[in-house]
Coordinates of C-alpha atoms in Angstrom, one line a residue:
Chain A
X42 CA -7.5 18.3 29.0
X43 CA -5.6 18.4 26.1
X44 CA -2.8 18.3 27.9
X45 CA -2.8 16.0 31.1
X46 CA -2.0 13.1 29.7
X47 CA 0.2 13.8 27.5
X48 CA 3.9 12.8 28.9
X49 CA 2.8 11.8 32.4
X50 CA 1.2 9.3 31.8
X51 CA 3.3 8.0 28.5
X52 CA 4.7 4.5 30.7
X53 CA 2.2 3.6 32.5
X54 CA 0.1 2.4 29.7
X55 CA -3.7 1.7 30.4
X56 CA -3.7 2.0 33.9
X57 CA -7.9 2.6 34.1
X58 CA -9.9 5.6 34.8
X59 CA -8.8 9.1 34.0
X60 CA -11.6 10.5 36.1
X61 CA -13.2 12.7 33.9
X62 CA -13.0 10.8 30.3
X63 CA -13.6 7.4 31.7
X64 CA -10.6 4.8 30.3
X65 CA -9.7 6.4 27.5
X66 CA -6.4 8.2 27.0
X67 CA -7.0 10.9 24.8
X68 CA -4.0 12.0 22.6
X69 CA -3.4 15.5 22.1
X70 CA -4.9 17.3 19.4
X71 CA -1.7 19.4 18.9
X72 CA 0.7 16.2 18.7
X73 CA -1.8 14.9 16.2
X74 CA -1.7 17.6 13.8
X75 CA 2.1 18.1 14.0
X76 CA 2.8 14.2 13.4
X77 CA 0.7 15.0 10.2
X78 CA 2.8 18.0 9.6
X79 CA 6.3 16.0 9.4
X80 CA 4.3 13.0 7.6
X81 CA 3.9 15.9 4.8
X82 CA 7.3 16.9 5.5
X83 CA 8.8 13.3 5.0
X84 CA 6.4 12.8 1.7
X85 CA 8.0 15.5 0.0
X86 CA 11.3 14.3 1.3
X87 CA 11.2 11.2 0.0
X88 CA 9.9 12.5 -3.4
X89 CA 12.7 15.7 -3.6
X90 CA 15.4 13.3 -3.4
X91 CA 14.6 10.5 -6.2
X92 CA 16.4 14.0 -8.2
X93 CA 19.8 12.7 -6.5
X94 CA 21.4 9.6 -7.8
X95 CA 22.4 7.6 -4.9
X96 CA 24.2 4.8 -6.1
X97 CA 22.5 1.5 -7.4
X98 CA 20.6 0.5 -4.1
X99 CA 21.2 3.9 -2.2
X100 CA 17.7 5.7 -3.1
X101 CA 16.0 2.2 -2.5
X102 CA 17.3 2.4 1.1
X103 CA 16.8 5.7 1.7
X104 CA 13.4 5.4 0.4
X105 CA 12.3 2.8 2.8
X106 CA 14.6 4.3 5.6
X107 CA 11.4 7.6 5.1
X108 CA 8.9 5.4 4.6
X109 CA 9.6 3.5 7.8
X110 CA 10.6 6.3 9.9
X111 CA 6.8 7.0 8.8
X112 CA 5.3 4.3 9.6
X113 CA 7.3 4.5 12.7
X114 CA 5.0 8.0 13.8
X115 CA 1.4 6.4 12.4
X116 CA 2.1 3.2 14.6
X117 CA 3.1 4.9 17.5
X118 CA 1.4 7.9 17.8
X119 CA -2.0 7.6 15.2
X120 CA -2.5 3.9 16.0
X121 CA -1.6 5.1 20.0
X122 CA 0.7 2.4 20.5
X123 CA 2.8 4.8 22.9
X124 CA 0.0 4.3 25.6
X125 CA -1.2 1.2 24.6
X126 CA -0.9 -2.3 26.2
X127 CA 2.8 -4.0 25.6
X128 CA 1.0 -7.1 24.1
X129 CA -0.5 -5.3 21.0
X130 CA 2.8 -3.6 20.3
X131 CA 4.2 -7.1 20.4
X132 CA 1.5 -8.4 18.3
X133 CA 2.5 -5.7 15.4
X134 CA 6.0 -6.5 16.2
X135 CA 5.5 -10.2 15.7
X136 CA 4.2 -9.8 12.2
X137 CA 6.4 -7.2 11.2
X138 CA 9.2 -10.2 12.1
X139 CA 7.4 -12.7 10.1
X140 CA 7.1 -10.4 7.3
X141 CA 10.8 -9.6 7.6
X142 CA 11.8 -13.2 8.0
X143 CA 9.4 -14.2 4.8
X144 CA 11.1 -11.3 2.5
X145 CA 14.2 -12.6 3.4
X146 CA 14.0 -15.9 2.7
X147 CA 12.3 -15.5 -0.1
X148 CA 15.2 -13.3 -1.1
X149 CA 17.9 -15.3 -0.5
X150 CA 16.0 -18.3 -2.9
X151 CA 15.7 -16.0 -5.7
X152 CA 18.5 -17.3 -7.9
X153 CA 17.6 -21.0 -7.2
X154 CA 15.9 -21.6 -10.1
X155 CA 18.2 -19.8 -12.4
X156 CA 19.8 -23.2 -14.0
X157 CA 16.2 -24.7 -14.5
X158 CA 15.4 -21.4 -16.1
X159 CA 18.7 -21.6 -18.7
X160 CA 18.2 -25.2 -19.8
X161 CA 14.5 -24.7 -20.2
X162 CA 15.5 -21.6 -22.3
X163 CA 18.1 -23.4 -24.3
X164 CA 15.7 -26.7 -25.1
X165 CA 12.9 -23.9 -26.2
X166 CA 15.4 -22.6 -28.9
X167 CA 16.6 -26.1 -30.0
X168 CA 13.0 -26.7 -30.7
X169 CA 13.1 -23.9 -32.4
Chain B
X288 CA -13.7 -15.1 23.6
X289 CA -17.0 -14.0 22.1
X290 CA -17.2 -17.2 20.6
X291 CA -17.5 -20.4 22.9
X292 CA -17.6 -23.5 21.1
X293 CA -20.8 -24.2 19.4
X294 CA -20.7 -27.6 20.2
X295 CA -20.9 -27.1 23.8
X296 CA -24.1 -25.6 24.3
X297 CA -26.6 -26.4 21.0
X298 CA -29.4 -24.6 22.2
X299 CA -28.4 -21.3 23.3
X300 CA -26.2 -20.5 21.1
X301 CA -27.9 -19.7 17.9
X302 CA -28.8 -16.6 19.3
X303 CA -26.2 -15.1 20.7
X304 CA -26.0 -11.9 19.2
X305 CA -28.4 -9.9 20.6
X306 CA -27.8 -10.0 24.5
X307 CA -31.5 -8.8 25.5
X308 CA -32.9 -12.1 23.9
X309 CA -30.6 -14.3 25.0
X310 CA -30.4 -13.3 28.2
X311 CA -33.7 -15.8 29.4
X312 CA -31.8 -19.2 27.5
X313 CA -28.3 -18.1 29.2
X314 CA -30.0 -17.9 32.8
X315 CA -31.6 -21.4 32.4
X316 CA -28.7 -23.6 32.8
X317 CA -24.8 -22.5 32.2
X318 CA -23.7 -20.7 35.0
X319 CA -24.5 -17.0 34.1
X320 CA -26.2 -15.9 37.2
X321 CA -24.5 -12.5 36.8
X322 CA -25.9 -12.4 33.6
X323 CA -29.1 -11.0 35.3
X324 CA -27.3 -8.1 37.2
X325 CA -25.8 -7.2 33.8
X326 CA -28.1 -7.6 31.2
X327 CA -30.4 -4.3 31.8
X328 CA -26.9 -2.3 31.7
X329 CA -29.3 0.5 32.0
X330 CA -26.5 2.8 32.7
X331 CA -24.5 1.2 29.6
X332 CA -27.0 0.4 26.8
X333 CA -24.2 -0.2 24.5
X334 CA -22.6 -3.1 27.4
X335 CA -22.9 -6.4 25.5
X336 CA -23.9 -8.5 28.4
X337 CA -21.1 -11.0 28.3
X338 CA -18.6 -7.8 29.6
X339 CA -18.6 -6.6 33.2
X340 CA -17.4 -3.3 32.3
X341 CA -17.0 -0.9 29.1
X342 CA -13.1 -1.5 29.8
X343 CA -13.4 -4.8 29.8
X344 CA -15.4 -4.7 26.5
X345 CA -12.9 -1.9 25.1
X346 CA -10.1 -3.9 25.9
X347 CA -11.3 -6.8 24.1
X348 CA -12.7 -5.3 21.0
X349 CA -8.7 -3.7 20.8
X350 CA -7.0 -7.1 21.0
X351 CA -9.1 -8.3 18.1
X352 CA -8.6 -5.6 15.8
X353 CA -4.8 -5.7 16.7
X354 CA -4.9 -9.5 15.9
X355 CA -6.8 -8.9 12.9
X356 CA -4.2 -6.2 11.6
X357 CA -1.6 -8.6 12.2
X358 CA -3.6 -11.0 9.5
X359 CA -3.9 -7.8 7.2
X360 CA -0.1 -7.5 7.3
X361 CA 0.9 -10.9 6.6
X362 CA -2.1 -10.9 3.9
X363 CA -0.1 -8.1 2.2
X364 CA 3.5 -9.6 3.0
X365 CA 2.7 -12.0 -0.1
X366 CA 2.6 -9.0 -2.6
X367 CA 5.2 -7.6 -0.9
X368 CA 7.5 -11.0 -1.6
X369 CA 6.7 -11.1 -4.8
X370 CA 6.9 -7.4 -5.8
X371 CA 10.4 -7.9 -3.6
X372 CA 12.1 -11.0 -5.5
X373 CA 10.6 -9.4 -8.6
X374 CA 12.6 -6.5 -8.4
X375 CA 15.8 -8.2 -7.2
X376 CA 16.2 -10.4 -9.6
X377 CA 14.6 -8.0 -12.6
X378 CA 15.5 -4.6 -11.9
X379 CA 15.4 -3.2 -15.6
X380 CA 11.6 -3.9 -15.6
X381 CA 10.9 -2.0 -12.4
X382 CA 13.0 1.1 -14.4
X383 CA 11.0 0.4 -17.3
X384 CA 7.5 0.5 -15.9
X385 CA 7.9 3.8 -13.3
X386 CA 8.4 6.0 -16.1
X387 CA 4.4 5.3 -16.8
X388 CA 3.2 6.3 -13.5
X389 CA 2.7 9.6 -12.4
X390 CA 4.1 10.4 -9.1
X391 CA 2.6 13.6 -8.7
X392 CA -0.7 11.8 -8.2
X393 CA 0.7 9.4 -6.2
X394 CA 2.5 12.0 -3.9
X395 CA -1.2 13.7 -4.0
X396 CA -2.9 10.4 -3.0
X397 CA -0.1 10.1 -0.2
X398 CA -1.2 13.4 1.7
X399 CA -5.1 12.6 1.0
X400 CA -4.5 9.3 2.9
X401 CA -1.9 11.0 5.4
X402 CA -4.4 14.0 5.8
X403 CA -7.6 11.0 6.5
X404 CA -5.2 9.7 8.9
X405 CA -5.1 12.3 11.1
X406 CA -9.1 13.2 10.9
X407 CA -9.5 9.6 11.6
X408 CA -7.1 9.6 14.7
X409 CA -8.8 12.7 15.8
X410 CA -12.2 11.3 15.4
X411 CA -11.1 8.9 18.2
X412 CA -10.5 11.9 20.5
X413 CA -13.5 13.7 19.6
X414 CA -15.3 10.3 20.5
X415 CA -13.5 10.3 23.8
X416 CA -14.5 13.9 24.5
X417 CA -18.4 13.0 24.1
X418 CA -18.0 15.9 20.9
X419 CA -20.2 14.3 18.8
X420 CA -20.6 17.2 15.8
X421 CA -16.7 17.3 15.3
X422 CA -16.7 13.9 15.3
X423 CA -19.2 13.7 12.6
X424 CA -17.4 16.2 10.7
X425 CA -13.9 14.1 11.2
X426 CA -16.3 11.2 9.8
X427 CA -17.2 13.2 6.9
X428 CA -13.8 14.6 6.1
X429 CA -11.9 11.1 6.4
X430 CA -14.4 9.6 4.1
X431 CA -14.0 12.5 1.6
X432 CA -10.7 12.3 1.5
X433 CA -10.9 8.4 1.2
X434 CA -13.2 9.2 -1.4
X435 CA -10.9 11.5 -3.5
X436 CA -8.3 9.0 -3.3
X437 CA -10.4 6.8 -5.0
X438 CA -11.1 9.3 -7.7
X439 CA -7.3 10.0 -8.1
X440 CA -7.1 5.7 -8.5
X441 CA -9.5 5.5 -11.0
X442 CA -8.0 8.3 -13.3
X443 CA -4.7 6.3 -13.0
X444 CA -6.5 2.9 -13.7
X445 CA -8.0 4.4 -16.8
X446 CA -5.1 5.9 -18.1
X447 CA -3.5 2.5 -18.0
X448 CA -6.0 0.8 -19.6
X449 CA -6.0 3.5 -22.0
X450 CA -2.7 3.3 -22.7
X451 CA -2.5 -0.9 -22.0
X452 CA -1.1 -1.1 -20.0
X453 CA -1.7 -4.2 -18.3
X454 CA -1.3 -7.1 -16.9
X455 CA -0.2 -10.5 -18.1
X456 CA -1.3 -11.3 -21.8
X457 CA -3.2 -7.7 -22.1
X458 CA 0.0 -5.7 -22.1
X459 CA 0.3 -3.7 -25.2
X460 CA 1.9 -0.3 -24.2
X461 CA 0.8 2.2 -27.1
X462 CA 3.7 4.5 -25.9
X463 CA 7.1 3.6 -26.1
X464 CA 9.1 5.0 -22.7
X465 CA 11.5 7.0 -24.1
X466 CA 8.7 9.1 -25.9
X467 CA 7.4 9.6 -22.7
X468 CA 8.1 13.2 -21.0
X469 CA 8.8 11.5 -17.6
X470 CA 11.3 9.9 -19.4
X471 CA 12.1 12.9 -22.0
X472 CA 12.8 15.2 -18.7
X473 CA 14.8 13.3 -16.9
X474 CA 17.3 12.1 -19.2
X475 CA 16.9 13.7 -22.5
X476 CA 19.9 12.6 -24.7
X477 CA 18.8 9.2 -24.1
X478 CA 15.8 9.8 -25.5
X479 CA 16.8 11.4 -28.7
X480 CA 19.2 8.3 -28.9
X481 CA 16.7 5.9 -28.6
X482 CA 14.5 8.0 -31.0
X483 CA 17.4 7.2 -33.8
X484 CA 18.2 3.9 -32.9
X485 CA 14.4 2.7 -33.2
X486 CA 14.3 5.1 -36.6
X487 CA 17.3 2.6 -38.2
X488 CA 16.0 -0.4 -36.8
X489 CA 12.6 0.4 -38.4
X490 CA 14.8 1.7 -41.7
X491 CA 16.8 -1.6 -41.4
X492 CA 13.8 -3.8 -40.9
X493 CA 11.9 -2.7 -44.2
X494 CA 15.6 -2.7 -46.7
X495 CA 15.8 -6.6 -45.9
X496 CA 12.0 -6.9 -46.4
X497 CA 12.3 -4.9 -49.8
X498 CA 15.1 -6.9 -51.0
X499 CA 13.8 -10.0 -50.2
X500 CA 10.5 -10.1 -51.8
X501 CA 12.3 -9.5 -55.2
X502 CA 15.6 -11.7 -55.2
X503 CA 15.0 -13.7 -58.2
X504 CA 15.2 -10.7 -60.3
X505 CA 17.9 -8.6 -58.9
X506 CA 19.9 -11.6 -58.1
X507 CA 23.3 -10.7 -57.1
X508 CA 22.6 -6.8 -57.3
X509 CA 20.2 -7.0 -54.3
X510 CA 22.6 -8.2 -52.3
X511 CA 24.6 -5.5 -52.0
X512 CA 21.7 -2.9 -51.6
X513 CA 20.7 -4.7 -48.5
X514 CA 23.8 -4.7 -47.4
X515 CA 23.6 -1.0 -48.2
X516 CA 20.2 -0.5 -46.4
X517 CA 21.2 -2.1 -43.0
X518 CA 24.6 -0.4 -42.9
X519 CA 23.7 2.9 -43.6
X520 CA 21.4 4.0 -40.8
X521 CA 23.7 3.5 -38.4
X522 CA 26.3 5.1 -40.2
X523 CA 24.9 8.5 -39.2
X524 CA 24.3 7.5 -35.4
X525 CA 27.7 8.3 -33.5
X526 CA 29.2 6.2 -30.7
X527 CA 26.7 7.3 -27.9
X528 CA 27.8 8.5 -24.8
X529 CA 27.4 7.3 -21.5
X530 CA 24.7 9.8 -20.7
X531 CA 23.1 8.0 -23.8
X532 CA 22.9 4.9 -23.4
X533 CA 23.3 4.5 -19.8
X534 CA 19.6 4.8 -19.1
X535 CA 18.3 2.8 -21.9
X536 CA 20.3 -0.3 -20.2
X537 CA 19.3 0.5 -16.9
X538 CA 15.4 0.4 -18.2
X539 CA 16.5 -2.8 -20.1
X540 CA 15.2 -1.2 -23.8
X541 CA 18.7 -2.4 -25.4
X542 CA 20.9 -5.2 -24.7
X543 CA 21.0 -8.5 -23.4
X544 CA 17.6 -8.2 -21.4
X545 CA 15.6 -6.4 -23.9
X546 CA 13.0 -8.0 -25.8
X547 CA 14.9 -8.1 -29.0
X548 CA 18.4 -8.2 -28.9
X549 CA 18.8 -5.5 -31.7
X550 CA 17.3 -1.7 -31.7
X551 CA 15.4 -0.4 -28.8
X552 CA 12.6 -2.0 -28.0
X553 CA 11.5 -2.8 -24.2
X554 CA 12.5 -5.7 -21.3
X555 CA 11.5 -8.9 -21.3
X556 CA 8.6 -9.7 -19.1
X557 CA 7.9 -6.1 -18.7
X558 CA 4.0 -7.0 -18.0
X559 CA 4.8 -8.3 -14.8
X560 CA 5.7 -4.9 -13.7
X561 CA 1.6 -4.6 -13.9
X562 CA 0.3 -7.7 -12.4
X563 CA 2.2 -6.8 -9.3
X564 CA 1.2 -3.1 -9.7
X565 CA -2.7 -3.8 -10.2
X566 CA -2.5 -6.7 -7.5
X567 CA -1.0 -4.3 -5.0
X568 CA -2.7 -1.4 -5.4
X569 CA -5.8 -2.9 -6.1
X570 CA -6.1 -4.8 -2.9
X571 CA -4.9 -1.7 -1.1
X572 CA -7.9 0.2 -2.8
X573 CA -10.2 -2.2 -1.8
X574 CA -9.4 -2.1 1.6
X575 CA -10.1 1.8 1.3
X576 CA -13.5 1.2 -0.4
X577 CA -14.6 -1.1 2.7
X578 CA -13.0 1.4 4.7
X579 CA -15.3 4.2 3.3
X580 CA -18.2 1.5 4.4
X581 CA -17.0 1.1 7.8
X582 CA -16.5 5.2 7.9
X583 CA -20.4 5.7 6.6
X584 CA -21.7 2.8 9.0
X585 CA -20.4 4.9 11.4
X586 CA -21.2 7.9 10.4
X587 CA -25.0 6.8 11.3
X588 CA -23.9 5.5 14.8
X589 CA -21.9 8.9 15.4
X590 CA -25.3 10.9 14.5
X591 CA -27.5 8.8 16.9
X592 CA -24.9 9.9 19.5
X593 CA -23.9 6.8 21.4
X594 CA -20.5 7.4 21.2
X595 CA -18.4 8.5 24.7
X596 CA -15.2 8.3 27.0
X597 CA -16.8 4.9 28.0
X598 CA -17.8 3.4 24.6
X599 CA -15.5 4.9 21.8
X600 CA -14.2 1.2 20.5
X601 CA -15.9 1.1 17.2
X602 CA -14.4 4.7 16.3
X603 CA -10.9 3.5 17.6
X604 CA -11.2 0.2 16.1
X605 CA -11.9 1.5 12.7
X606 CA -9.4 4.2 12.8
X607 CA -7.0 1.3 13.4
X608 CA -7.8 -0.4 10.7
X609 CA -7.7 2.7 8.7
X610 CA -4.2 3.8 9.8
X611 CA -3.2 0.3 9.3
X612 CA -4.5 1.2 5.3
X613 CA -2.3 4.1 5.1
X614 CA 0.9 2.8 6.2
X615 CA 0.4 -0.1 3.5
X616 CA 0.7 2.7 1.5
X617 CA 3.4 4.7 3.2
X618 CA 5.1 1.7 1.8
X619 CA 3.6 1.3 -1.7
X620 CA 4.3 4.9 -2.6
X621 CA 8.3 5.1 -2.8
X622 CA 8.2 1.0 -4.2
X623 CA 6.0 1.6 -7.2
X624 CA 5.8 5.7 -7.9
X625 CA 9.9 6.6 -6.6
X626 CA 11.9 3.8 -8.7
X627 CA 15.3 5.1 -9.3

């Protein structure tokens, strides 16, 4: 049982009863436990090499490189995405996007306010 | 699609959660006739009567937790912005403040979530399965675990409020960061530096003080001493090296984006570090504590034994949610705890 439908029946999504267990696609107990084993692997990564100086932003990306290669396994395997329906991977997809799109416009607006900072700094020490 | 427009139909629809009761109003007028064939569901006690089939009901129970997880990540994006245009445009503070936090109980708290992950996604399949004592004992062990997280939190939130620091107006930091052995390990020299720089600022600050409160009798002669008093501290201190000083710029503690442009002292704005870090990880733990209520409401359900491989939603719908919690902080580890 543990096995069945593992693999054979990874594209064809929910496709309706698996005779014995009803609808439900049971994952594997053993690909459960070993995604946990190389989450733990991955956590200690990702702590073991804030030791190595990586240039100004090379930690940061190699930090969220990990950390999404982990989120990567929950989504897919914990939050069973792999057999789910398209449309609720699309779903998650859709607000990563927005997220995405949101970071990086607010990114790109972070110095806008720089000369409104400056002259409101300089009038402050004139009053002063 | 459980929720037809009120408006429509004024009298029925005040009652609509509890299909047996309804299930006489429905008949009377709107077109349910299969309503009576479905209602008993003596076969599926747990059918809601407005499903023809447990997949059906499955299947919709799913898309509404996936659409709800959608809202839960754009409701954290907003932290996420502003812990993201924070740190771009204000790097030294994020330096600065990560020396206070302890990663090894952050690193602990990341397994303990990582570890409730799994007993949560295996509580699904034991569901499934019909294997209702290891799915009570999954239950248990995912809220444990939620439960020691918790713990861990609170230990870290009273440290910090120990220690203020805090956010906004509250921040007072008792320590100062390079006395701190998170800093002291990782670059030593720098600390002992900054330990001699903030000795002759304090030396420099009280010679100026001293001379000033007696200038109309020394005159002329206090001048010079003064002089003396600010000079000579920093007589002793050599030119620092790179290894020195290199890290008390990166943490902004001296230089143009310190607090006060001479000695060490800390970066401007350095509190914000805190707001975001309380903001973040105190929504995140929220969502854990009603997590830990989902997980006990459950529990109660599990040990009545109605779960099976054709009603496992609620268990799959939590565990969703509770994944969903975990890789928020998948992400919130490396950002806060892992600053470089």
């Amino acid at each position: 049982m543990a096995d069945h439908s593992h693999g054979a029946t990874a594209g064809d999504g929910h496709a309706g009863g698996h005779g014995d267990h009803g609808f439900a696609h049971t994952t594997p107990l053993s690909l459960l436990i070993g995604i946990l084993a190389v989450l733990l692997v991955l956590t200690v990564l990702t702590v073991s090499v804030t030791s190595f100086d990586l240039g100004a932003q090379g930690n940061l990306v190699v930090a969220m490189v990990i950390a999404t290669v982990k989120a990567g396994l929950v989504v897919t395997y914990f939050m069973h995405l792999r057999w789910d329906r398209l449309f609720h991977l699309i779903l998650f997809l859709t607000s990563v996007l927005f997220l995405i799109l949101f970071l990086s416009m607010s990114i790109t607006d972070r110095s806008e306010y720089d000369r409104d900072i400056e002259s409101f700094r300089a009038s402050q020490a004139q009053a002063k | 699609m459980s929720d037809p427009t009120p408006q429509a139909e004024p009298k029925s629809e005040g009652s609509t959660p509890r299909p047996a009761a309804v299930a006489d109003a429905k008949h009377a007028g709107n077109g349910h006739a299969q309503a009576d064939e479905h209602h008993g569901h003596s076969e599926h006690p747990f059918l809601a009567h407005h499903f023809d089939t447990p997949q059906q009901q499955f299947e919709a129970g799913k898309l509404g937790i996936w659409l709800f997880l959608l809202t839960e990540v754009l409701f954290f994006a907003g932290l996420f912005c502003a812990y993201t245009v924070y740190r771009a445009i204000r790097p030294e503070v994020f330096v600065y403040a990560h020396y206070f936090l302890d990663t090894r109980l952050g690193a602990v708290n990341t397994c303990v979530l990582l570890l409730s992950s799994l007993t949560a996604a295996w509580a699904v399949r034991n569901a499934q399965l019909r294997q209702h004592k290891h799915l009570m004992v999954n239950i248990v062990i995912t809220i444990a675990c939620a439960c020691t997280f918790m713990v861990v939190k609170y230990f870290e939130y009273s440290h910090k409020v120990h220690d203020g620091l805090l956010w906004g107006p509250n921040f007072a930091p008792k320590e100062q960061v390079w006395e701190l052995k998170t800093f002291k390990d990782k670059h030593p020299e720098a600390a002992e530096y900054a330990e001699k720089l903030a000795h002759a600022a304090k030396h420099a600050e009280k010679a100026p003080a001293g001379a000033a409160a007696a200038p109309a009798a020394h005159g002329a002669a206090a001048a010079p001493d003064a002089h003396g008093a600010t000079d000579e501290p920093s007589e002793p201190l050599p030119k620092p090296t790179l290894e020195q000083v290199e890290p008390l710029v990166a943490a902004g503690l001296v230089g143009e984006k310190a607090e006060s442009p001479i000695g060490v002292s800390r970066p401007r704005n350095a509190h914000v570090f805190f707001s975001i870090y309380f903001f973040m990880t105190g929504l995140h733990g929220l969502h854990v504590l009603i997590g830990i209520g989902i997980w006990i409401w459950l529990l109660f359900k599990a040990k009545r034994g109605v779960f099976g491989p054709n009603y496992f939603g609620p268990i799959d719908y939590a565990a969703l949610y509770w994944h969903l919690v975990d890789l928020i902080w998948i992400y919130l580890f490396p950002l806060l705890y892992l600053i470089h």
